[in-house]
Amino acid sequence: MEISAIKGFKDILPRETALWQWVEAEARGVFNAFGFKEIRTPLLEKTELFSRSIGQDTDIVSKEMYTLTDSKGEGITLRPEATSSVVRAYIQNRLYQDNPVQKLYSIGPMFRHERPQKGRFRQFHQINAELFGDPGPASDADIIIMIMHLFNVLGLNDVVLNINSLGCPVCRTVFRDKLRAFLSERSGRLCEDCRRRAEYNPLRVFDCKVESCKEIVSDAPSILDFICDDCARHFSLLREYLDNSGIRYVINHRLVRGLDYYSRTTFEIQTDRLGAQNAVAGGGRYDGLIKQLEGPDYPAIGFGIGFERLVALIEDSIKKDYNRPEIFMAGLGADAEKKVFGWVTELRRSGISAEMEYGSKGLKAQMKKADRIGAKRALIVGEDELVSGKGILRDMDTKDQKEIGLDNLVQGIINIIKNGTGHRE
Ligand code: HAM
């Protein structure tokens, strides 16, 4: 029987990888400009790392982790997110020693045993950035400006930035009690999960998708009315930075995020183009986490972008082909085929994507292939062209044709590609 991939795990196929590579290259370019350096952490970590950082009561830790026991009986887990691992690496490698302020990014797969659906997978990919050692609010603004700039570079200007403040542990406790009281008066109309959540983690009720719960929380008190003066000042300065930088945002006091480590600034980038999975990216401040994992008491902020969702948005908005060979060379007859083989090899060695047919094929079949692979141009060379020393160069978009000298052909083609002469890119 044919073996298929595990449910919720998917191949990223050759027709998709060009777009993935382009997104990754643009992300690396933006991170570089903002002074972020790459870090690569293992996919497997001790289970305890995630339960202590993300929170025992969260959906991720309580039901979505891929956990196994190694031969020594230790629990190990495929990472469901990157932040915990990057914090562990910051502590373990004493990355704070020379300078506590460290700006790190990482790109790679994450694993969550969720119910697969459109935009939701069990293995998915994230682009993460984490900024350690600064309490903000300038660094909060910096990280938000950076992510919005990346979306802009990727041509995604219709996404909506939601921001909120979750306060600090002190003022959040006051709000939590208030919310718990509000929910307990209405517990009869809450779903079963939320009745439980209302007790141990009432803020989580804001995330419930059940209609009756959504209705209840629409009247719930706002955390922004409860945060302390310091947290309020932090949030207002952040907004000032964002306003001055021309960043548009929506203040969403019900934005709570699904991980326990957040404090103060939280944000999410949402879209209405992906159905139920409307969050393309999420992040926020997690000032207590480094200390909680036995590191020094340094603050931090960061974000994670869902790669699959990002790619789906781009595919949906720009129909751009990222994978077009610069040229297809069609040789007709044994001599021309050999010549073509040599020219294609030389072009490829010069870094130009060039294609050809391996076996002998007629002109029609070769042009069909040039079309199918999306070649920008085609060179046609048969016996007559070899004699005259001039091949035919066809623009595959406009179908314009012109002659091109076969002496020094490779250099001639490189010049045409570099100058973009006579061809639409
Ligand atoms: P998160 O909100 O759990 O945050 O995930 C970030 C993004 O990853 C989401 O907005 C979504 O686009 C994508 N994502 C999450 N789960 C799935 C899934 N099952 N399938 C496809 N995409 C998914 C975090 O993970 C935090 N560590 C972000 C962060 C970094 N906060 C501070 N630093």
Short mmCIF file of C-alpha atoms and ligand atoms in Angstrom, two decimals:
data_model
loop_
_atom_site.label_atom_id
_atom_site.label_comp_id
_atom_site.label_asym_id
_atom_site.label_seq_id
_atom_site.Cartn_x
_atom_site.Cartn_y
_atom_site.Cartn_z
CA MET A 1 0.00 0.00 0.00
CA GLU A 2 1.17 3.51 -0.81
CA ILE A 3 2.52 5.35 2.22
CA SER A 4 1.23 8.86 2.69
CA ALA A 5 2.44 11.68 4.95
CA ILE A 6 1.06 11.90 8.50
CA LYS A 7 -2.20 13.83 8.87
CA GLY A 8 -1.51 17.55 9.32
CA PHE A 9 2.01 17.20 7.93
CA LYS A 10 2.55 18.30 4.36
CA ASP A 11 5.14 18.49 1.64
CA ILE A 12 6.20 21.87 0.37
CA LEU A 13 6.42 21.12 -3.32
CA PRO A 14 8.87 22.41 -5.93
CA ARG A 15 6.19 24.72 -7.35
CA GLU A 16 5.86 26.32 -3.90
CA THR A 17 9.45 26.49 -2.69
CA ALA A 18 10.45 29.43 -4.89
CA LEU A 19 7.91 31.58 -3.04
CA TRP A 20 9.07 30.24 0.34
CA GLN A 21 12.66 31.07 -0.56
CA TRP A 22 11.70 34.55 -1.68
CA VAL A 23 9.79 35.22 1.58
CA GLU A 24 12.72 33.90 3.59
CA ALA A 25 15.22 36.04 1.70
CA GLU A 26 13.09 39.17 2.20
CA ALA A 27 12.71 38.36 5.92
CA ARG A 28 16.46 37.89 6.31
CA GLY A 29 17.03 41.22 4.53
CA VAL A 30 14.65 43.05 6.87
CA PHE A 31 16.12 41.38 9.98
CA ASN A 32 19.60 42.32 8.86
CA ALA A 33 18.60 45.96 8.38
CA PHE A 34 17.14 46.02 11.92
CA GLY A 35 20.25 44.39 13.42
CA PHE A 36 18.81 40.92 14.15
CA LYS A 37 21.09 37.87 13.97
CA GLU A 38 20.01 34.33 13.23
CA ILE A 39 19.90 31.62 15.90
CA ARG A 40 19.12 27.95 15.19
CA THR A 41 17.94 25.85 18.10
CA PRO A 42 17.13 22.11 18.24
CA LEU A 43 13.71 20.80 17.27
CA LEU A 44 13.61 18.60 20.39
CA GLU A 45 13.75 20.03 23.89
CA LYS A 46 13.05 18.74 27.37
CA THR A 47 9.29 18.76 27.90
CA GLU A 48 9.72 20.73 31.10
CA LEU A 49 10.99 23.74 29.14
CA PHE A 50 7.65 24.18 27.40
CA SER A 51 5.44 23.34 30.37
CA ARG A 52 7.27 25.87 32.51
CA SER A 53 7.34 28.65 29.92
CA ILE A 54 4.15 28.38 27.88
CA GLY A 55 2.10 27.37 30.91
CA GLN A 56 0.67 24.07 32.14
CA ASP A 57 -2.94 25.14 31.61
CA THR A 58 -2.59 26.34 28.03
CA ASP A 59 -4.06 24.35 25.13
CA ILE A 60 -0.56 23.96 23.69
CA VAL A 61 0.89 22.28 26.78
CA SER A 62 -2.20 20.47 28.01
CA LYS A 63 -3.19 18.83 24.73
CA GLU A 64 -1.15 19.77 21.66
CA MET A 65 2.44 18.74 22.29
CA TYR A 66 4.22 15.87 20.55
CA THR A 67 5.89 14.37 23.58
CA LEU A 68 7.81 11.12 23.88
CA THR A 69 9.96 9.44 26.44
CA ASP A 70 13.57 8.71 25.56
CA SER A 71 15.41 5.53 26.58
CA LYS A 72 16.41 7.09 29.91
CA GLY A 73 12.81 7.88 30.76
CA GLU A 74 13.14 11.61 30.16
CA GLY A 75 10.22 13.46 28.54
CA ILE A 76 11.22 15.20 25.34
CA THR A 77 9.00 17.29 23.09
CA LEU A 78 9.04 18.50 19.50
CA ARG A 79 8.99 22.25 19.87
CA PRO A 80 5.50 23.75 19.58
CA GLU A 81 6.98 27.26 19.36
CA ALA A 82 10.41 28.91 19.24
CA THR A 83 10.43 31.48 22.05
CA SER A 84 11.03 28.98 24.87
CA SER A 85 13.99 27.45 23.03
CA VAL A 86 15.54 30.81 22.20
CA VAL A 87 15.21 31.91 25.84
CA ARG A 88 16.81 28.64 26.95
CA ALA A 89 19.68 29.20 24.50
CA TYR A 90 20.12 32.83 25.70
CA ILE A 91 20.45 31.58 29.28
CA GLN A 92 22.46 28.43 28.64
CA ASN A 93 25.00 30.11 26.35
CA ARG A 94 25.19 33.26 28.51
CA LEU A 95 24.41 35.34 25.44
CA TYR A 96 23.70 38.25 27.82
CA GLN A 97 27.23 38.34 29.22
CA ASP A 98 28.72 41.01 26.94
CA ASN A 99 25.47 42.79 26.29
CA PRO A 100 22.06 41.81 27.63
CA VAL A 101 20.43 43.38 24.59
CA GLN A 102 20.36 40.63 21.98
CA LYS A 103 18.28 40.70 18.81
CA LEU A 104 17.74 37.21 17.43
CA TYR A 105 15.64 35.63 14.73
CA SER A 106 14.90 32.07 13.69
CA ILE A 107 12.99 30.33 10.92
CA GLY A 108 11.84 26.73 11.05
CA PRO A 109 9.21 24.07 11.74
CA MET A 110 7.00 23.84 14.85
CA PHE A 111 4.72 20.97 15.92
CA ARG A 112 1.27 21.14 17.51
CA HIS A 113 -1.23 18.32 17.64
CA GLU A 114 -4.22 20.49 16.69
CA ARG A 115 -7.18 19.53 14.54
CA PRO A 116 -5.94 20.18 10.99
CA GLN A 117 -7.98 22.57 8.87
CA LYS A 118 -7.40 25.35 6.35
CA GLY A 119 -4.36 27.31 7.57
CA ARG A 120 -3.81 24.96 10.51
CA PHE A 121 -1.29 22.15 10.41
CA ARG A 122 0.42 19.83 12.84
CA GLN A 123 3.81 20.65 11.42
CA PHE A 124 3.92 24.31 10.43
CA HIS A 125 6.67 26.89 10.09
CA GLN A 126 7.32 30.15 11.84
CA ILE A 127 9.50 33.18 11.32
CA ASN A 128 10.39 34.40 14.80
CA ALA A 129 12.18 37.43 16.17
CA GLU A 130 13.07 37.99 19.82
CA LEU A 131 14.59 41.10 21.39
CA PHE A 132 16.12 40.54 24.82
CA GLY A 133 17.30 42.93 27.50
CA ASP A 134 15.29 46.10 26.90
CA PRO A 135 12.17 47.06 28.87
CA GLY A 136 10.64 49.20 26.09
CA PRO A 137 8.53 50.92 24.98
CA ALA A 138 10.98 51.95 22.19
CA SER A 139 11.94 48.30 21.64
CA ASP A 140 8.24 47.32 21.52
CA ALA A 141 7.75 49.89 18.78
CA ASP A 142 10.92 48.76 17.02
CA ILE A 143 9.79 45.15 16.82
CA ILE A 144 6.31 46.12 15.62
CA ILE A 145 7.72 48.52 13.02
CA MET A 146 9.99 45.70 11.83
CA ILE A 147 7.19 43.16 11.39
CA MET A 148 4.95 45.69 9.66
CA HIS A 149 7.82 46.63 7.37
CA LEU A 150 8.29 42.97 6.46
CA PHE A 151 4.59 42.66 5.58
CA ASN A 152 4.95 45.80 3.49
CA VAL A 153 8.00 44.44 1.65
CA LEU A 154 6.02 41.26 0.93
CA GLY A 155 3.25 43.37 -0.60
CA LEU A 156 0.76 42.65 2.20
CA ASN A 157 -0.72 46.02 3.09
CA ASP A 158 -4.24 44.88 3.91
CA VAL A 159 -3.46 43.11 7.20
CA VAL A 160 -4.64 44.61 10.48
CA LEU A 161 -2.36 45.13 13.45
CA ASN A 162 -4.18 44.60 16.76
CA ILE A 163 -2.45 45.77 19.93
CA ASN A 164 -3.25 45.46 23.61
CA SER A 165 -1.62 45.62 27.01
CA LEU A 166 -1.98 42.70 29.40
CA GLY A 167 -0.51 44.75 32.24
CA CYS A 168 2.03 43.41 34.71
CA PRO A 169 1.47 40.50 37.13
CA VAL A 170 0.26 42.96 39.79
CA CYS A 171 -2.41 44.83 37.85
CA ARG A 172 -3.42 41.77 35.85
CA THR A 173 -4.34 40.00 39.08
CA VAL A 174 -6.77 42.81 39.88
CA PHE A 175 -8.32 42.53 36.43
CA ARG A 176 -8.44 38.74 36.58
CA ASP A 177 -10.48 38.87 39.79
CA LYS A 178 -12.84 41.40 38.28
CA LEU A 179 -13.27 39.28 35.14
CA ARG A 180 -13.75 36.11 37.17
CA ALA A 181 -16.58 37.77 39.09
CA PHE A 182 -18.16 39.02 35.83
CA LEU A 183 -17.99 35.53 34.28
CA SER A 184 -19.25 33.69 37.34
CA GLU A 185 -22.44 35.78 37.25
CA ARG A 186 -22.98 34.51 33.72
CA SER A 187 -21.53 31.00 34.04
CA GLY A 188 -24.82 29.36 33.03
CA ARG A 189 -24.39 30.72 29.51
CA LEU A 190 -20.70 29.79 29.18
CA CYS A 191 -19.59 26.64 27.37
CA GLU A 192 -18.24 23.82 29.48
CA ASP A 193 -14.58 24.65 28.71
CA CYS A 194 -15.10 28.30 29.58
CA ARG A 195 -16.79 27.48 32.88
CA ARG A 196 -13.54 25.79 33.82
CA ARG A 197 -11.39 28.53 32.28
CA ALA A 198 -13.39 31.18 34.16
CA GLU A 199 -12.01 29.69 37.36
CA TYR A 200 -8.33 29.04 36.67
CA ASN A 201 -7.53 31.37 33.76
CA PRO A 202 -10.46 33.68 33.01
CA LEU A 203 -8.62 35.73 30.35
CA ARG A 204 -8.63 32.65 28.14
CA VAL A 205 -12.41 32.97 27.76
CA PHE A 206 -11.72 35.89 25.38
CA ASP A 207 -10.35 33.36 22.87
CA CYS A 208 -13.38 31.06 22.85
CA LYS A 209 -15.05 30.61 19.47
CA VAL A 210 -18.45 29.49 20.88
CA GLU A 211 -21.14 32.09 20.00
CA SER A 212 -22.66 32.39 23.49
CA CYS A 213 -19.22 32.90 25.05
CA LYS A 214 -18.33 35.48 22.40
CA GLU A 215 -21.53 37.34 23.24
CA ILE A 216 -20.73 37.36 26.94
CA VAL A 217 -17.18 38.64 26.53
CA SER A 218 -18.33 41.41 24.21
CA ASP A 219 -19.67 43.13 27.38
CA ALA A 220 -16.78 42.12 29.62
CA PRO A 221 -14.68 44.74 31.39
CA SER A 222 -11.60 46.00 29.54
CA ILE A 223 -8.15 45.24 30.90
CA LEU A 224 -7.08 48.68 29.75
CA ASP A 225 -9.27 50.20 32.48
CA PHE A 226 -7.38 48.21 35.11
CA ILE A 227 -3.69 48.40 34.20
CA CYS A 228 -1.48 50.33 36.64
CA ASP A 229 0.03 53.75 35.92
CA ASP A 230 3.39 52.34 34.81
CA CYS A 231 1.79 49.87 32.42
CA ALA A 232 -0.56 52.57 31.10
CA ARG A 233 2.38 54.93 30.50
CA HIS A 234 4.26 52.15 28.69
CA PHE A 235 1.28 51.48 26.44
CA SER A 236 0.67 55.15 25.69
CA LEU A 237 4.36 55.74 24.80
CA LEU A 238 4.27 52.70 22.52
CA ARG A 239 1.27 54.18 20.71
CA GLU A 240 3.09 57.50 20.39
CA TYR A 241 6.08 55.76 18.75
CA LEU A 242 3.78 53.86 16.40
CA ASP A 243 1.81 57.01 15.51
CA ASN A 244 5.02 58.92 14.79
CA SER A 245 6.22 56.09 12.56
CA GLY A 246 3.01 56.01 10.56
CA ILE A 247 1.98 52.54 11.79
CA ARG A 248 -1.78 51.98 11.75
CA TYR A 249 -3.26 49.77 14.43
CA VAL A 250 -6.43 48.83 16.23
CA ILE A 251 -6.55 48.71 20.04
CA ASN A 252 -8.17 45.40 20.91
CA HIS A 253 -8.66 45.00 24.64
CA ARG A 254 -9.81 41.40 24.18
CA LEU A 255 -6.53 40.29 22.62
CA VAL A 256 -5.05 37.88 25.17
CA ARG A 257 -2.94 35.34 23.19
CA GLY A 258 -2.74 31.64 23.98
CA LEU A 259 0.54 31.47 25.88
CA ASP A 260 0.97 32.36 29.54
CA TYR A 261 4.28 34.19 29.44
CA TYR A 262 3.05 37.52 28.09
CA SER A 263 2.96 40.78 30.00
CA ARG A 264 2.22 44.36 28.92
CA THR A 265 2.35 44.74 25.11
CA THR A 266 0.72 42.02 23.03
CA PHE A 267 -0.11 42.18 19.36
CA GLU A 268 -1.50 40.12 16.55
CA ILE A 269 -1.58 40.66 12.81
CA GLN A 270 -4.93 39.55 11.49
CA THR A 271 -6.49 39.10 8.07
CA ASP A 272 -10.00 38.41 6.86
CA ARG A 273 -8.69 36.47 3.86
CA LEU A 274 -7.89 33.15 5.59
CA GLY A 275 -11.22 32.12 7.09
CA ALA A 276 -11.22 30.98 10.71
CA GLN A 277 -7.43 31.05 11.07
CA ASN A 278 -7.25 34.82 10.97
CA ALA A 279 -3.94 35.36 12.82
CA VAL A 280 -0.93 35.54 10.53
CA ALA A 281 1.41 36.59 13.32
CA GLY A 282 1.37 37.15 17.04
CA GLY A 283 3.71 38.34 19.70
CA GLY A 284 4.30 40.45 22.72
CA ARG A 285 6.40 41.22 25.73
CA TYR A 286 7.42 38.45 28.13
CA ASP A 287 9.36 40.28 30.79
CA GLY A 288 9.31 37.57 33.44
CA LEU A 289 10.18 34.52 31.34
CA ILE A 290 13.99 34.65 31.36
CA LYS A 291 14.02 34.85 35.16
CA GLN A 292 11.33 32.19 35.43
CA LEU A 293 13.64 29.82 33.53
CA GLU A 294 16.48 30.55 36.02
CA GLY A 295 18.17 33.21 33.91
CA PRO A 296 18.91 36.83 34.82
CA ASP A 297 16.00 39.22 35.29
CA TYR A 298 16.00 40.72 31.81
CA PRO A 299 12.89 41.77 29.89
CA ALA A 300 12.07 40.60 26.36
CA ILE A 301 9.66 40.99 23.47
CA GLY A 302 9.16 39.09 20.22
CA PHE A 303 6.84 37.72 17.58
CA GLY A 304 6.13 34.63 15.51
CA ILE A 305 4.76 34.71 11.96
CA GLY A 306 2.96 31.67 10.55
CA PHE A 307 4.86 30.88 7.35
CA GLU A 308 2.08 28.85 5.70
CA ARG A 309 -0.48 31.59 6.35
CA LEU A 310 1.90 34.25 5.07
CA VAL A 311 2.51 32.31 1.88
CA ALA A 312 -1.24 31.71 1.41
CA LEU A 313 -1.85 35.46 1.65
CA ILE A 314 0.86 36.26 -0.87
CA GLU A 315 -0.34 33.57 -3.29
CA ASP A 316 -3.80 35.01 -2.96
CA SER A 317 -2.74 38.60 -3.63
CA ILE A 318 0.09 38.59 -6.12
CA LYS A 319 0.12 36.17 -8.98
CA LYS A 320 3.83 36.51 -9.50
CA ASP A 321 5.91 33.60 -10.76
CA TYR A 322 9.10 33.32 -8.74
CA ASN A 323 10.53 30.40 -10.60
CA ARG A 324 10.89 31.33 -14.26
CA PRO A 325 13.99 30.12 -16.09
CA GLU A 326 15.74 32.97 -17.90
CA ILE A 327 16.04 30.99 -21.10
CA PHE A 328 15.08 27.74 -22.79
CA MET A 329 17.41 26.61 -25.58
CA ALA A 330 15.97 24.49 -28.35
CA GLY A 331 18.42 22.58 -30.51
CA LEU A 332 17.20 20.89 -33.70
CA GLY A 333 19.44 18.15 -35.07
CA ALA A 334 22.41 16.40 -33.50
CA ASP A 335 24.94 19.22 -34.00
CA ALA A 336 22.64 21.91 -32.65
CA GLU A 337 21.70 19.72 -29.68
CA LYS A 338 25.37 19.38 -28.72
CA LYS A 339 25.92 23.13 -29.07
CA VAL A 340 22.85 23.82 -26.94
CA PHE A 341 24.08 21.43 -24.27
CA GLY A 342 27.39 23.36 -24.08
CA TRP A 343 25.72 26.80 -23.97
CA VAL A 344 23.21 25.75 -21.31
CA THR A 345 26.00 24.35 -19.15
CA GLU A 346 28.03 27.55 -19.52
CA LEU A 347 25.05 29.75 -18.64
CA ARG A 348 24.27 27.65 -15.59
CA ARG A 349 27.88 27.88 -14.47
CA SER A 350 27.49 31.68 -14.73
CA GLY A 351 24.49 31.49 -12.42
CA ILE A 352 21.79 31.94 -15.10
CA SER A 353 18.85 29.54 -14.98
CA ALA A 354 18.79 27.89 -18.39
CA GLU A 355 16.81 24.86 -19.57
CA MET A 356 16.92 22.43 -22.47
CA GLU A 357 15.52 19.11 -23.63
CA TYR A 358 17.63 15.98 -23.03
CA GLY A 359 16.46 13.86 -25.96
CA SER A 360 15.85 14.86 -29.60
CA LYS A 361 12.50 16.59 -29.98
CA GLY A 362 10.84 18.63 -32.69
CA LEU A 363 10.48 22.41 -32.53
CA LYS A 364 6.82 22.30 -31.53
CA ALA A 365 7.44 19.97 -28.60
CA GLN A 366 10.38 22.04 -27.41
CA MET A 367 8.44 25.31 -27.56
CA LYS A 368 5.61 23.65 -25.66
CA LYS A 369 8.08 22.75 -22.93
CA ALA A 370 9.52 26.30 -22.88
CA ASP A 371 5.97 27.56 -22.35
CA ARG A 372 5.11 24.99 -19.69
CA ILE A 373 8.14 25.78 -17.52
CA GLY A 374 7.53 29.52 -17.92
CA ALA A 375 10.85 30.35 -19.60
CA LYS A 376 11.20 34.07 -20.19
CA ARG A 377 12.94 33.58 -23.54
CA ALA A 378 13.78 30.79 -25.96
CA LEU A 379 16.71 30.36 -28.29
CA ILE A 380 16.06 28.32 -31.43
CA VAL A 381 19.01 26.82 -33.28
CA GLY A 382 18.83 24.31 -36.13
CA GLU A 383 21.23 23.35 -38.91
CA ASP A 384 20.48 26.50 -40.96
CA GLU A 385 21.23 28.72 -37.96
CA LEU A 386 24.52 26.95 -37.34
CA VAL A 387 25.51 27.65 -40.95
CA SER A 388 24.46 31.31 -40.89
CA GLY A 389 25.92 31.84 -37.40
CA LYS A 390 22.68 33.47 -36.20
CA GLY A 391 20.11 31.91 -33.87
CA ILE A 392 16.56 33.05 -33.19
CA LEU A 393 15.79 34.56 -29.81
CA ARG A 394 12.12 34.63 -28.90
CA ASP A 395 10.53 36.61 -26.09
CA MET A 396 8.07 34.08 -24.67
CA ASP A 397 5.73 36.75 -23.31
CA THR A 398 5.46 39.07 -26.33
CA LYS A 399 6.40 36.39 -28.94
CA ASP A 400 8.76 38.97 -30.53
CA GLN A 401 11.68 37.34 -32.31
CA LYS A 402 15.08 38.65 -33.26
CA GLU A 403 18.37 37.25 -34.50
CA ILE A 404 21.29 36.76 -32.17
CA GLY A 405 24.91 35.99 -33.18
CA LEU A 406 26.09 32.54 -32.17
CA ASP A 407 29.72 33.62 -31.73
CA ASN A 408 30.13 34.54 -28.12
CA LEU A 409 26.45 33.64 -27.60
CA VAL A 410 26.63 33.07 -23.86
CA GLN A 411 28.02 36.54 -23.18
CA GLY A 412 25.42 38.03 -25.53
CA ILE A 413 22.60 36.37 -23.59
CA ILE A 414 24.04 37.38 -20.23
CA ASN A 415 24.13 41.00 -21.47
CA ILE A 416 20.52 40.82 -22.62
CA ILE A 417 19.40 39.40 -19.28
CA LYS A 418 21.40 41.95 -17.27
CA ASN A 419 20.19 44.93 -19.32
CA GLY A 420 16.69 43.54 -19.61
CA THR A 421 16.78 44.67 -23.26
CA GLY A 422 13.92 43.73 -25.45
CA HIS A 423 12.24 41.58 -22.83
CA ARG A 424 9.65 42.08 -20.18
CA GLU A 425 10.78 40.76 -16.79
P1 HAM B 1 1.43 31.81 18.35
O1 HAM B 1 0.37 32.85 18.27
O2 HAM B 1 1.11 30.56 19.03
O3 HAM B 1 2.68 32.51 19.04
O4 HAM B 1 1.92 31.46 16.89
C1 HAM B 1 2.36 32.47 16.00
C2 HAM B 1 1.78 32.24 14.62
O5 HAM B 1 2.07 30.93 14.15
C3 HAM B 1 0.27 32.33 14.57
O6 HAM B 1 -0.16 33.67 14.45
C4 HAM B 1 -0.05 31.53 13.30
O7 HAM B 1 0.10 32.35 12.16
C5 HAM B 1 1.04 30.47 13.31
N1 HAM B 1 0.49 29.18 13.78
C6 HAM B 1 0.26 28.80 15.05
N2 HAM B 1 -0.23 27.55 15.09
C7 HAM B 1 -0.33 27.13 13.80
C8 HAM B 1 -0.77 25.92 13.17
N3 HAM B 1 -1.19 24.86 13.87
N4 HAM B 1 -0.74 25.85 11.81
C9 HAM B 1 -0.30 26.89 11.08
N5 HAM B 1 0.14 28.05 11.62
C10 HAM B 1 0.13 28.18 12.96
C11 HAM B 1 3.86 31.88 19.30
O8 HAM B 1 4.14 30.80 18.91
C12 HAM B 1 4.83 32.77 20.05
N6 HAM B 1 6.03 31.96 20.34
C13 HAM B 1 5.17 34.00 19.26
C14 HAM B 1 6.15 34.88 19.96
C15 HAM B 1 7.46 34.99 19.69
N7 HAM B 1 5.88 35.64 21.00
C16 HAM B 1 7.00 36.24 21.40
N8 HAM B 1 7.98 35.84 20.62
#
